[in-house]
Structure formats: structure tokens, C-alpha cells
Coordinates of C-alpha atoms in Angstrom, one line a residue:
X1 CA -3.8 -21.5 14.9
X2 CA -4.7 -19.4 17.9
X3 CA -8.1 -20.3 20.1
X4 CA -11.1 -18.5 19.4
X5 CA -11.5 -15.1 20.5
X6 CA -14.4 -12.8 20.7
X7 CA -14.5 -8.9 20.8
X8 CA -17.6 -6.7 22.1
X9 CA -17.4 -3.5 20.3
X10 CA -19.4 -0.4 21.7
X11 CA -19.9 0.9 18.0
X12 CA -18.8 -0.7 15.1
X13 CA -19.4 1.0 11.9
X14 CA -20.6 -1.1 9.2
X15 CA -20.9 -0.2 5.6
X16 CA -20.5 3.4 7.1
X17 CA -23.4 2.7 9.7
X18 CA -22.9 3.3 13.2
X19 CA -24.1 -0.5 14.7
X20 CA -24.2 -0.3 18.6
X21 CA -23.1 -3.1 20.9
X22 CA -21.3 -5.8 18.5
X23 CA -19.9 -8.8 19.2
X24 CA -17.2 -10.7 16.8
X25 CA -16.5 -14.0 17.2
X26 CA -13.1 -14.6 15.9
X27 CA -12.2 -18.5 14.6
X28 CA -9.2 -20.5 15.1
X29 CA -7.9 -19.1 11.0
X30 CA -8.2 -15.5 12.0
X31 CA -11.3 -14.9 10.5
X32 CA -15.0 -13.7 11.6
X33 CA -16.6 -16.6 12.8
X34 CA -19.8 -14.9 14.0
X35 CA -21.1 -11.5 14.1
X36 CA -23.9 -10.5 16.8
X37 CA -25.5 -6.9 16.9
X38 CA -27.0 -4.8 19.9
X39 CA -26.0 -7.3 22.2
X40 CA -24.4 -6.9 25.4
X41 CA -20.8 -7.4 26.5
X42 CA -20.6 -10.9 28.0
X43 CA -17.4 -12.1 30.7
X44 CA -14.3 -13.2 28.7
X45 CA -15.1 -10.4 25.7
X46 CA -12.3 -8.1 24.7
X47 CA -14.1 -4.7 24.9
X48 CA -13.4 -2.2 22.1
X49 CA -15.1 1.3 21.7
X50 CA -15.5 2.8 18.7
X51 CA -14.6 0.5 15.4
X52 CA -13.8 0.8 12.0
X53 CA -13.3 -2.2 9.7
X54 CA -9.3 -3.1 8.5
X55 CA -8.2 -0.4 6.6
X56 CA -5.7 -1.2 3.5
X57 CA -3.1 0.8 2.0
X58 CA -3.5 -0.2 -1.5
X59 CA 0.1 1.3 -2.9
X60 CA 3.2 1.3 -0.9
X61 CA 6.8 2.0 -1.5
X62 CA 8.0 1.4 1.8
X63 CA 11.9 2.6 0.8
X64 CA 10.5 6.3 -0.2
X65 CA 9.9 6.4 3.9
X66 CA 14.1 7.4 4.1
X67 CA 13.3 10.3 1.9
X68 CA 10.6 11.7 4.2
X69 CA 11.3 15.2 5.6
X70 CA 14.6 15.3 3.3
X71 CA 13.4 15.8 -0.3
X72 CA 10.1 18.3 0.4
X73 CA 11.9 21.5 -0.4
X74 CA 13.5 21.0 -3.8
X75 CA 11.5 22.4 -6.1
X76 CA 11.1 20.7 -9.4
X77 CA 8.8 17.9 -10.0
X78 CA 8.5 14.4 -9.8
X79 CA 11.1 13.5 -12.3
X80 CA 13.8 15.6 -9.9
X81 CA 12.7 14.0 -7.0
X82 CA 13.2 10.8 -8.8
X83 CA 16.9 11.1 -8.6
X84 CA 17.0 10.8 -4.7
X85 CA 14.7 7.8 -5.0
X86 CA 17.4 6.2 -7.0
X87 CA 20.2 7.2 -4.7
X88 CA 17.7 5.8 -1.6
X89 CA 17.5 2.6 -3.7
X90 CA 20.9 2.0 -4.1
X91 CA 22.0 1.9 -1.0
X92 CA 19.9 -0.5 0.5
X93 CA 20.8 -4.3 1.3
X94 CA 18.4 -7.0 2.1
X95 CA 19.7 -6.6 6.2
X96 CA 18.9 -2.3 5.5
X97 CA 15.8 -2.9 4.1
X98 CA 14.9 -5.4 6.7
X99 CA 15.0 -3.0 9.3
X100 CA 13.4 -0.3 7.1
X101 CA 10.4 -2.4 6.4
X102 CA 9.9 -3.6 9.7
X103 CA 10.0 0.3 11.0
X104 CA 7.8 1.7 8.1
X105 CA 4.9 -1.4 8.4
X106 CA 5.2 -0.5 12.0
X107 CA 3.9 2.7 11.2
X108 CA 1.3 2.0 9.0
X109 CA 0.1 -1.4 11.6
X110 CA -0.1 2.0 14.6
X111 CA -1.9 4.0 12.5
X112 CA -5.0 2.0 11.8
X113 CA -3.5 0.3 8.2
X114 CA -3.9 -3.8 8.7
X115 CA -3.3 -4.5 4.9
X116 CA -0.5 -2.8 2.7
X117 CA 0.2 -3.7 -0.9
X118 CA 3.7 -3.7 -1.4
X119 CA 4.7 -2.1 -4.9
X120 CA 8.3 -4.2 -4.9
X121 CA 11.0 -3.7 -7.6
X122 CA 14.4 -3.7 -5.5
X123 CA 15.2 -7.5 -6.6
X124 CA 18.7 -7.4 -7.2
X125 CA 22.3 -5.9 -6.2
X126 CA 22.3 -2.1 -7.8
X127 CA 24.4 -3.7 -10.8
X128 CA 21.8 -6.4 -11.9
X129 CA 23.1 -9.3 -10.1
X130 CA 21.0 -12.0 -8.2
X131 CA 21.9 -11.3 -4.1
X132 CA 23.5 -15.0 -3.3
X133 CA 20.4 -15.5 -1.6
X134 CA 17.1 -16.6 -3.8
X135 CA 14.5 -13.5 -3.0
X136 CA 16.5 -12.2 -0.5
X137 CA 14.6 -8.4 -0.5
X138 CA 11.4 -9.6 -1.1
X139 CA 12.2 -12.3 2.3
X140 CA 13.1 -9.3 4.0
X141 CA 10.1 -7.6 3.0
X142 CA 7.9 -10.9 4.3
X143 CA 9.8 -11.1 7.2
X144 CA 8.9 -7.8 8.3
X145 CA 5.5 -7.8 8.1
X146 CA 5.2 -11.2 9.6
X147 CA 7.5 -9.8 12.7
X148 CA 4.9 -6.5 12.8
X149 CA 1.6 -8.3 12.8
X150 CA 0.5 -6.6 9.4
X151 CA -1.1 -7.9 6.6
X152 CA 1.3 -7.6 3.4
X153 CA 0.6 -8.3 0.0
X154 CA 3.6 -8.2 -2.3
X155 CA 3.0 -7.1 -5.4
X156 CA 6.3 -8.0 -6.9
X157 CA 7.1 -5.9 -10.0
X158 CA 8.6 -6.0 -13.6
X159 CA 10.8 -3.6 -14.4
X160 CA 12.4 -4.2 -17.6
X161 CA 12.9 -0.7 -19.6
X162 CA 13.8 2.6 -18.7
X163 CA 11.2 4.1 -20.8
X164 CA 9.9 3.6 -23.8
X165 CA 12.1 2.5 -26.6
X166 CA 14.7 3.4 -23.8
X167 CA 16.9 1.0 -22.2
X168 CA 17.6 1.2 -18.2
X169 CA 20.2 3.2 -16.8
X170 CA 22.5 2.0 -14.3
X171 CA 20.6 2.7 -11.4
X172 CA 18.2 1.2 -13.0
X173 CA 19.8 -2.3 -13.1
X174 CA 18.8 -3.8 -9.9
X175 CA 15.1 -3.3 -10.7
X176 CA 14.9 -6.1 -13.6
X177 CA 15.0 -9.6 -14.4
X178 CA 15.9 -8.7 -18.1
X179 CA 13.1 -10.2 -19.7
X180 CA 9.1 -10.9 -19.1
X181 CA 10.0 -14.7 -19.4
X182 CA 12.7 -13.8 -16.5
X183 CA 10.7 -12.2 -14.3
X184 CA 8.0 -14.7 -14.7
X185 CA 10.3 -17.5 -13.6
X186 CA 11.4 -15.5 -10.7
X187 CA 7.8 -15.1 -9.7
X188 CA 7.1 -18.7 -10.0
X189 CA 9.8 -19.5 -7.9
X190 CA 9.1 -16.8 -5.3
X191 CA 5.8 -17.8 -4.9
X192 CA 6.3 -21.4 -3.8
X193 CA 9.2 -20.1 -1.7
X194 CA 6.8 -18.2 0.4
X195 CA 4.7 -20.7 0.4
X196 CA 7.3 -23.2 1.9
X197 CA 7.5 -20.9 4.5
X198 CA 4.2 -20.7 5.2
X199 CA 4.1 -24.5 5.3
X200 CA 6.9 -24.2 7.7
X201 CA 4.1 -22.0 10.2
X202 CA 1.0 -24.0 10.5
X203 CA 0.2 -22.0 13.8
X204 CA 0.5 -18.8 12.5
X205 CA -2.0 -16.3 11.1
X206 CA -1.1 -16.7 7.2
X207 CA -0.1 -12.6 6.8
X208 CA 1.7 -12.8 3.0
X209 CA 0.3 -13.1 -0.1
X210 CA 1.6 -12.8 -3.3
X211 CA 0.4 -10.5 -5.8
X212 CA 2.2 -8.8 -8.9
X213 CA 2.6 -5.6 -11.1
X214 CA 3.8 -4.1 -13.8
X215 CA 5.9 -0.9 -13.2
X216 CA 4.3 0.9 -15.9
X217 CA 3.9 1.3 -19.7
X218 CA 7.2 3.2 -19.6
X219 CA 9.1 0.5 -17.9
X220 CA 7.6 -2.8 -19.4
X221 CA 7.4 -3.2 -23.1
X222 CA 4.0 -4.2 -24.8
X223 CA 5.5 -7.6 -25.9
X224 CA 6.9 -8.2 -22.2
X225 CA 3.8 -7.1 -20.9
X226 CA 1.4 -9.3 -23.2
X227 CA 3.9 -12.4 -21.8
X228 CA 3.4 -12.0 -18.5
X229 CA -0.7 -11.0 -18.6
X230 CA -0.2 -14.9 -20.5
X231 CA 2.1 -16.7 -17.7
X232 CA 0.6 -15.3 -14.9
X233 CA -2.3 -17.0 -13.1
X234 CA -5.9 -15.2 -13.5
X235 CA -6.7 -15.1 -10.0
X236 CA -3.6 -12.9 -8.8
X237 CA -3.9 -9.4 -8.5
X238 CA -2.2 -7.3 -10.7
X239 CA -1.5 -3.8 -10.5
X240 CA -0.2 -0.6 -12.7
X241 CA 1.4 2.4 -12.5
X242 CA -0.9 4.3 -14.8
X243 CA -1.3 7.9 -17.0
X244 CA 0.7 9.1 -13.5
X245 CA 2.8 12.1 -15.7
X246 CA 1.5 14.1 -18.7
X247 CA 5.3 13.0 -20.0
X248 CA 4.1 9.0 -19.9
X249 CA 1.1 9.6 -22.0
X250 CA 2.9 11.5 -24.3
X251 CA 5.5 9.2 -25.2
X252 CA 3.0 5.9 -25.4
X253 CA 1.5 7.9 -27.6
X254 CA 4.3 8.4 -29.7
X255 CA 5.6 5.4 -29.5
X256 CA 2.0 3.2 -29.2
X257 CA -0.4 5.8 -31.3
X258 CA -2.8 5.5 -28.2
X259 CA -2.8 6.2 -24.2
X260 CA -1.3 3.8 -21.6
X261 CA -5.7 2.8 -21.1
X262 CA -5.7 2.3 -25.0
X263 CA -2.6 0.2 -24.8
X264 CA -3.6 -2.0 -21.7
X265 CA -7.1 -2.7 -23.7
X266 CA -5.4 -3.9 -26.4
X267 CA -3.8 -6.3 -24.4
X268 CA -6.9 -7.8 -22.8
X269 CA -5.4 -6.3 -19.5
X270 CA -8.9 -4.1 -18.0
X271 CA -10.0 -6.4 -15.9
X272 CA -11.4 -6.3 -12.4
X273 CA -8.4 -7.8 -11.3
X274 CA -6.3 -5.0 -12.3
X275 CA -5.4 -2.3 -10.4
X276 CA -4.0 1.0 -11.9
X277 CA -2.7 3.5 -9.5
X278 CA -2.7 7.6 -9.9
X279 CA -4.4 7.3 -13.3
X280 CA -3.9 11.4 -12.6
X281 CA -3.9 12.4 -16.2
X282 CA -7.0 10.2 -17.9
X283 CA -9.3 11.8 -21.4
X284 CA -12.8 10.9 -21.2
X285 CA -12.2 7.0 -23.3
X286 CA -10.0 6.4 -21.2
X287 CA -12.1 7.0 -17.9
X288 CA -14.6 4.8 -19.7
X289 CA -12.8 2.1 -20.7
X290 CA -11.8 1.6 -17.1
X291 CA -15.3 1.7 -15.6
X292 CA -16.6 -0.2 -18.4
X293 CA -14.2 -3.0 -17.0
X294 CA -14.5 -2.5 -13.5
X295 CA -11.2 -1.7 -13.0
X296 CA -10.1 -0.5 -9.8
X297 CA -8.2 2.9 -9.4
X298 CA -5.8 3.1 -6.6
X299 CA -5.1 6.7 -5.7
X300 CA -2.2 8.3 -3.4
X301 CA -3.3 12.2 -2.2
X302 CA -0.9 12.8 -0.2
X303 CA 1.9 12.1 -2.8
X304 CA 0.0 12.9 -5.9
X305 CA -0.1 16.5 -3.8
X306 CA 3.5 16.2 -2.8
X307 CA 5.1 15.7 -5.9
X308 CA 2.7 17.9 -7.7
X309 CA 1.3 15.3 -10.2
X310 CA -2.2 16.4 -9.9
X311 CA -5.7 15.8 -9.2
X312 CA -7.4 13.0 -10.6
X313 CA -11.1 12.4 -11.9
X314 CA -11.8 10.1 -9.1
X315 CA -15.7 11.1 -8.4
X316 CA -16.0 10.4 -12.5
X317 CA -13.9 7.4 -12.2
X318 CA -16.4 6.1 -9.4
X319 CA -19.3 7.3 -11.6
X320 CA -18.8 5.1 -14.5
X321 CA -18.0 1.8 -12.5
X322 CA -14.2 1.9 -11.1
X323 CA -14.2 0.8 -7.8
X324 CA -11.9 3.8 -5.7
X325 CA -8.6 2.3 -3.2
X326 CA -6.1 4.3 -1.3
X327 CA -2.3 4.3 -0.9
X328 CA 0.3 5.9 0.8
X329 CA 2.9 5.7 -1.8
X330 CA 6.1 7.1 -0.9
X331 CA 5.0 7.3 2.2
X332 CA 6.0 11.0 3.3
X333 CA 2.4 10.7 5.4
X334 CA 1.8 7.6 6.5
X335 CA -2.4 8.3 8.1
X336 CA -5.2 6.6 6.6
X337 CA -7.3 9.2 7.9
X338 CA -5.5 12.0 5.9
X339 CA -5.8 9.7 2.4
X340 CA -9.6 9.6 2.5
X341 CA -9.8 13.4 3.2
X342 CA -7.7 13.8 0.7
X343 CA -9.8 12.4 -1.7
X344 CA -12.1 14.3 -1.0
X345 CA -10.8 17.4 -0.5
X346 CA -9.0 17.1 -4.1
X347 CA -12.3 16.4 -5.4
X348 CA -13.7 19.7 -3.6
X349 CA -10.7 21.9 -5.0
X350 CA -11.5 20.7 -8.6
X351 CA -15.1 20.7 -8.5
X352 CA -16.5 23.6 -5.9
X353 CA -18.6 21.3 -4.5
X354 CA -18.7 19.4 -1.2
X355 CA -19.7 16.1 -0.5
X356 CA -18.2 14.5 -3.4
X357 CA -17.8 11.3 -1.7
X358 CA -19.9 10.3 1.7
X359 CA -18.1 9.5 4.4
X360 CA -19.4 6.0 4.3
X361 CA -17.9 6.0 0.5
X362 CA -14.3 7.0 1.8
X363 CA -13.9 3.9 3.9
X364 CA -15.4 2.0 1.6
X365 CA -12.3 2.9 -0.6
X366 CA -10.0 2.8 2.0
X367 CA -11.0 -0.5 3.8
X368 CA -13.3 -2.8 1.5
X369 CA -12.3 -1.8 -1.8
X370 CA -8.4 -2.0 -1.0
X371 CA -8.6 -5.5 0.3
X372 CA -10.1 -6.3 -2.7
X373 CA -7.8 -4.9 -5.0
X374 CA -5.1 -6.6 -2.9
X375 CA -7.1 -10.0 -3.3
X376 CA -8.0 -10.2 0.1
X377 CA -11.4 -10.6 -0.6
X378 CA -14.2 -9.2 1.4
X379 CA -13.9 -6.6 4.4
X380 CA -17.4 -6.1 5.5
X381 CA -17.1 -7.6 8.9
X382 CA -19.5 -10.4 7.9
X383 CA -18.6 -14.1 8.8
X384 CA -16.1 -15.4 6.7
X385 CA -14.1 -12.3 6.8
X386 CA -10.7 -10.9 7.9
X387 CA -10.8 -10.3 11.2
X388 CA -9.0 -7.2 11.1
X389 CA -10.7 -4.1 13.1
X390 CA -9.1 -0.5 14.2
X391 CA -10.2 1.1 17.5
X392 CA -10.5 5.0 17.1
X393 CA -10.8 7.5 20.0
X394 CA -13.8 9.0 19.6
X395 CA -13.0 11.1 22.6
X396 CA -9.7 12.9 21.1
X397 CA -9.3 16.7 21.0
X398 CA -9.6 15.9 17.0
X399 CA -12.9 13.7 17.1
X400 CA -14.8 14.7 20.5
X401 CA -18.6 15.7 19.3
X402 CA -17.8 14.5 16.0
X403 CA -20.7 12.0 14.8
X404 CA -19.5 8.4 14.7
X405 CA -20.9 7.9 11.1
X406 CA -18.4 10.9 10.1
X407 CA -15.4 10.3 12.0
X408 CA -13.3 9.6 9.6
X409 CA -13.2 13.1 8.2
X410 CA -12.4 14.2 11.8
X411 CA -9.7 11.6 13.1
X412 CA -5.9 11.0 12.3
X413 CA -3.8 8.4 12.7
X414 CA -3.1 9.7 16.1
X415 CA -6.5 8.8 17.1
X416 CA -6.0 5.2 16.3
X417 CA -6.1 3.3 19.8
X418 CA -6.2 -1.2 19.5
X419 CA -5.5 -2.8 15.9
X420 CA -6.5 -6.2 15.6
X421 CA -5.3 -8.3 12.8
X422 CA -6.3 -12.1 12.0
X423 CA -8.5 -11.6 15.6
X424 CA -5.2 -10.6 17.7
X425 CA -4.6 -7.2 18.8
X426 CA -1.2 -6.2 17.2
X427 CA -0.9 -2.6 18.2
X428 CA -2.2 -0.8 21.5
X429 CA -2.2 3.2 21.5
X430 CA 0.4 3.4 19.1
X431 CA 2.8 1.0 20.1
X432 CA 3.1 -2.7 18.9
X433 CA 2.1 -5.3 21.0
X434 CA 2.6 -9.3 21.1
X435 CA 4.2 -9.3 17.8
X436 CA 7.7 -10.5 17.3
X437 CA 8.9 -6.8 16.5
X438 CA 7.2 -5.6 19.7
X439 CA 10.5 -7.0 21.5
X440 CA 12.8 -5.1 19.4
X441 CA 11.7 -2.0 19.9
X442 CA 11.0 -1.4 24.1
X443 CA 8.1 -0.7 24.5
X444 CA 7.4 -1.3 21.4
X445 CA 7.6 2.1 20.2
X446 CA 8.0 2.4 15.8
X447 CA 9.5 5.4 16.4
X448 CA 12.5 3.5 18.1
X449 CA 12.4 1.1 14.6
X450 CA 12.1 4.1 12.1
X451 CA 14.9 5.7 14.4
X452 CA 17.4 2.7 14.1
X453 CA 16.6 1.8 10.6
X454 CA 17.5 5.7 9.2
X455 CA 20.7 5.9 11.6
X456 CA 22.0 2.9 9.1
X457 CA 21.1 5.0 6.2
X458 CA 22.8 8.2 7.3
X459 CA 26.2 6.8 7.8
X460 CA 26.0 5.9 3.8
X461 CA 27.2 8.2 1.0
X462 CA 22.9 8.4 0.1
X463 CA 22.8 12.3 -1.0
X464 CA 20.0 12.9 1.1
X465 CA 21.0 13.9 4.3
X466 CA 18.4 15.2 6.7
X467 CA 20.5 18.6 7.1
X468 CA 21.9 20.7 4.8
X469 CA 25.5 20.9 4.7
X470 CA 27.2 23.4 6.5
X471 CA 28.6 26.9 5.3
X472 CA 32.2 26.7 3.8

């Protein structure tokens, strides 16, 4: 456990409120061990600017990050640009995605995210079978964030159909444990791997948790998926790919005789420890079931515009009791920033209105409701706390005369100066710092990681090269 710290911010905003001269005492387990406003700076303080609270990225895939810049011009939809996130998929092995990970959390840790869920399916070889080593992608996927400095939350997923009443197809196979009562066992024994190796690092900040998901109505079964709401324990989080394509609510319909909301009801899954993400394409019982059961909905802008899924009802959503969290997803923009405009602005093309959501409301979603649908508990900055803060130039030629209380919808990522996670600064005007990865990368640049990592991928047969191919 490190020594206790203390940090003197010039403006820290809290619950959206601009709260001058702040001091944060950090304790020995990486949390907020005291919290001091309009005070001054005293010697031995680590002075900070302008603050935001830890900011989460609710939904990541971080192996749609070798697709970015490659797949944008293809027309189609999202079931075309599925094909090339099956070929990305494919060729990755636990050493690839190792240094994949570790590049793309990089990213996300320099841009002001200090939490990401990890949406994880890629458990096996391509063909089905176990890697010789026990969890050796989701290891990879712990080891990176642990080497980054970044909060990670796996949300390891079951993936055992590949759609309704439709078994997988071969690129497919490396997603599933072929039955809920495999998976399940694979989670059990994944969990107390990880935490052996937390065990095995008493003085480190504990970064991984594990959560878990289920891929979606068209990938688990209702029988599979009443098993594992059963086996698993109450207090994990659990998240959803949910009502993300008109095509998925058509066929649980057909198949169910209700919508993927009516079938999770059913099951006893809406719960405020569920998380279902797009949730693009919802009727009106279904928007009320979920704020009925305080059901958090995680939604992705920047790929929901990408891919062309849609807009969601997300003001509504909020309106009748659904907590609203953020992801990148397949992380072809990777900015905090540009999620919680995009909320909004989505919400201002469908409506006509402004204002939809307050600024204070978009980090809300974006910081204290993600950690909380990642089971990280409170992110208010209040004792007892994650001591996770981002730094933001308020000074940039993006945020200069901007109001502090509305800087979010004036920043970027680019803007993000000092991240501190578990009260150690991790990442220092876009570069990592004092983290294991830090020393991989001179001077700790991500670009330097991303650059590295992708050079792998390009020398494999992946059918997405970065250039077209050249005239015959």
C-alpha cells in the first residue's frame, strides 16, 4: 500500500459544482481519506488545477481499436461491419492482445477514463479450444490494465449461440464455453484466479475486478441465461447487450413472443445491478419496465453514430428512473468528452430542443453512474471513495473562457492534463507516467503502444488493411 498522499485542487467540480480550493487526502488503499473545501494549498500538496471526478467507460471492446480508421467507409450496416470484427478476432493470441490492450487502456487512462468495463468474449483458440493456459486472454486483459495504471472491470461474457434458435458459426467458436453451466465454471475459476494474484500484490492498488455479461438475447439462450442469473452471485454486476438492432427484436419476438425487455423480466433479470447497453430500439413497456427497475442504460454515441444503429430514448430512459452510463465501444473514438456531447447532442437531433441533459447530468453519467454500473461503488469524491481525479486545461484553445461548471461540453480528450488513479498520478499531459507500461513505451507515449501493437496485426492475413490494395 503506498503512503498517504494529499492533492490541492484549484477547482474541483463536484456534483457538477465548481468547489474552489480542495484538498484530498488520499489513504494508504487508494481511497479518499479526507476531503477539505476552500482551503489553501499547504507545503507537500500535489497541486492540480481544474478537476473532474474519475471518469468510466462503461462498455469497451478493446479488440474493435485494430479496426479503427480501416472499416469507416464501407457502407452497409452493422451486420457488414461485423464481418471484419470477426476476422479482427481471429487473429488475435493472448501475447497480440496483450499488447493491444495495454495500447488501447493506454488511450483511454491519457484521455481522462480511470475505469473501463471490459465487454470480454475472446476466451478460447478461434476453433473452441481452451489456450493451454487457464484464462490466458482474460490474464492478458488484467495484465494490461494493471501495467497502465487503469481501473478495469472485466465483464467476462457468455457467448453460447449464434442467434436465436441458431447455432454459432465457426468464427464464432472461440467466444463460448458451450453451455451456461460451462461458462459458469469458467467464471468461478477465473475469479479466484485473479484473486490469487491479487493475493500475490498486497502493495499494490487492487485495479481488477470481476464482473460478468451476457452477450445478448441473440447469443444466450433463455434456459442458459435463467442458469447463469441462478449460479452467479447477486452482488456482481451484470451487463447486456440489449434491443441494439431492429433485426434482434424481431427475432426474440418471433422466437420469444415478447422483446429482449419482456424476456429479461421474465427472467427476474431488471435489476439495478444490470446493465443493458445501446437499448437503441426500446417501445414505450419496455422503457418502463427498465426505469421501473432501476436499471442502468449504458449508451455508446460515438458507435451507435458510427455503425448507424440509431438514437436512443435516453432523456425518457432517465425520466422514468434508469440511471444513464457511457461507453466507448468499439472504440473508433476513444474521448470521454465527445461521449457526453454525444448524448446530448443525439438527444437535440431527435428532440429540437437544447439542454436535454445539464452539464452537471453528463458527468454524472459518465463518472458516477459508470462506476456504479461497473460495481465500483460511489464516485462523488466524498471520503471513502476512489481516489481517481482527471486534470483538464481549462486554458486550451478548446476550453479558454469556457465556464468551469460547463467544461465538459467544451473540452476533449486532448485537454486532459494529470490522471490520478487509486491517489497516484498515472498519466501526465498525455503520456503515462510511473506505471509499469510507462517504461515500454519512451516516454511513455500510447501512441508508441497502439503503434507496436497494430504493426503485429498488419503482418497477419486480417482483411483489414489500413490501405487499399493497389491497382492491378
Amino acid at each position: 500500500m503506498q503512503p498517504p498522499v494529499t492533492y490541492w485542487c484549484q477547482s474541483l467540480l463536484v456534483d457538477g459544482v465548481a468547489v474552489l480550493g480542495v484538498r484530498v487526502t488520499v489513504g494508504a488503499d487508494g481511497r479518499i481519506a479526507d476531503r477539505a473545501d476552500a482551503v489553501p494549498a499547504e507545503p507537500g500538496d500535489i497541486r492540480l488545477g481544474t478537476v473532474l471526478p474519475g471518469l468510466a467507460n462503461a462498455h469497451s471492446h478493446a479488440f474493435h481499436r485494430a479496426l479503427r480508421g480501416r472499416t469507416h467507409d464501407q457502407g452497409g450496416d452493422f451486420w457488414r461491419w461485423r464481418e471484419s470484427m470477426y476476422a479482427a478476432a481471429h487473429i488475435l493470441t493472448p501475447e497480440r492482445y496483450l499488447h493491444l490492450a495495454r495500447a488501447v487502456f493506454a488511450e483511454m487512462l491519457v484521455s481522462g477514463y480511470t475505469a473501463v468495463g471490459e465487454f470480454h468474449y475472446l476466451h478460447h483458440q478461434p476453433d473452441g479450444t481452451p489456450y493451454p493456459q487457464a484464462h490466458a486472454m482474460e490474464r492478458a486483459l488484467a495484465t494490461a490494465a494493471r501495467e497502465v495504471g487503469i481501473r478495469l472491470v472485466l465483464l467476462d461474457t457468455s457467448y453460447l449461440a449464434g442467434g436465436l434458435n441458431t447455432p454459432l458459426r465457426p468464427e464464432q467458436r472461440g467466444f463460448s464455453d458451450g453451455s451456461a453451466t460451462g461458462w459458469l465454471a469458467r467464471w468461478t475459476s477465473l475469479r479466484d484466479s485473479l484473486a490469487a494474484d491479487a493475493a500475490a500484490r498486497p502493495a499494490e492498488p487492487a485495479l481488477v475486478t470481476l464482473g460478468a455479461a451476457l452477450h445478448s438475447v441473440r447469443a444466450v439462450p433463455r434456459d442458459a441465461m435463467s442458469e447463469i442469473l441462478a449460479g452467479l452471485p447477486p452482488e456482481v454486476p451484470l451487463h447486456i447487450h440489449l434491443s441494439e438492432q431492429h433485426r434482434e427484436n424481431a427475432d426474440c419476438l418471433a422466437a420469444y413472443q415478447t422483446t429482449p425487455t419482456g424476456l429479461l423480466d421474465g427472467l427476474g433479470a431488471l435489476t439495478p445491478r444490470l446493465s443493458v447497453v445501446h437499448a437503441t430500439h426500446l417501445g414505450d413497456d419496455d422503457l418502463r419496465l427498465l426505469g421501473a427497475h432501476g436499471v442502468t442504460v449504458v449508451m455508446c454515441p460515438s458507435t451507435e453514430a458510427d455503425l448507424g444503429d440509431g438514437i436512443g430514448r435516453a432523456r425518457e430512459l432517465a425520466a422514468a428512473g434508469s440511471p444513464i452510463a457511457l461507453g466507448s465501444d468499439q472504440n473508433a473514438v476513444i474521448d470521454p468528452f465527445l461521449e457526453m456531447r454525444g448524448l446530448e447532442m443525439g438527444e437535440r437531433l431527435a428532440s429540437g430542443s437544447r439542454g436535454r441533459f445539464t452539464a452537471a447530468a453528463l458527468l454524472q453519467a459518465a463518472g458516477t453512474d459508470g462506476y456504479a454500473a461497473l460495481g465500483l461503488g460511489r464516485a462523488r469524491l466524498a471520503p471513502g471513495d476512489p481516489a481517481d481525479l482527471v486534470e483538464v486545461d481549462a486554458h486550451s484553445i478548446r476550453t479558454v473562457g469556457a465556464r468551469t461548471d460547463q467544461l465538459v461540453l467544451a473540452a476533449t480528450a486532448g485537454d486532459v492534463r494529470r490522471v490520478v488513479v487509486a491517489g497516484r498520478v498515472v498519466a501526465d499531459a498525455g503520456r503515462l507516467v510511473h506505471t509499469p507500461a510507462a517504461a515500454l513505451a519512451p516516454p511513455g507515449s500510447p501512441a508508441v503502444l497502439l503503434r507496436n501493437a497494430l504493426d503485429t496485426l498488419d503482418t497477419l492475413d486480417t482483411g483489414i488493411s489500413p490501405d487499399p490494395p493497389s491497382p492491378a
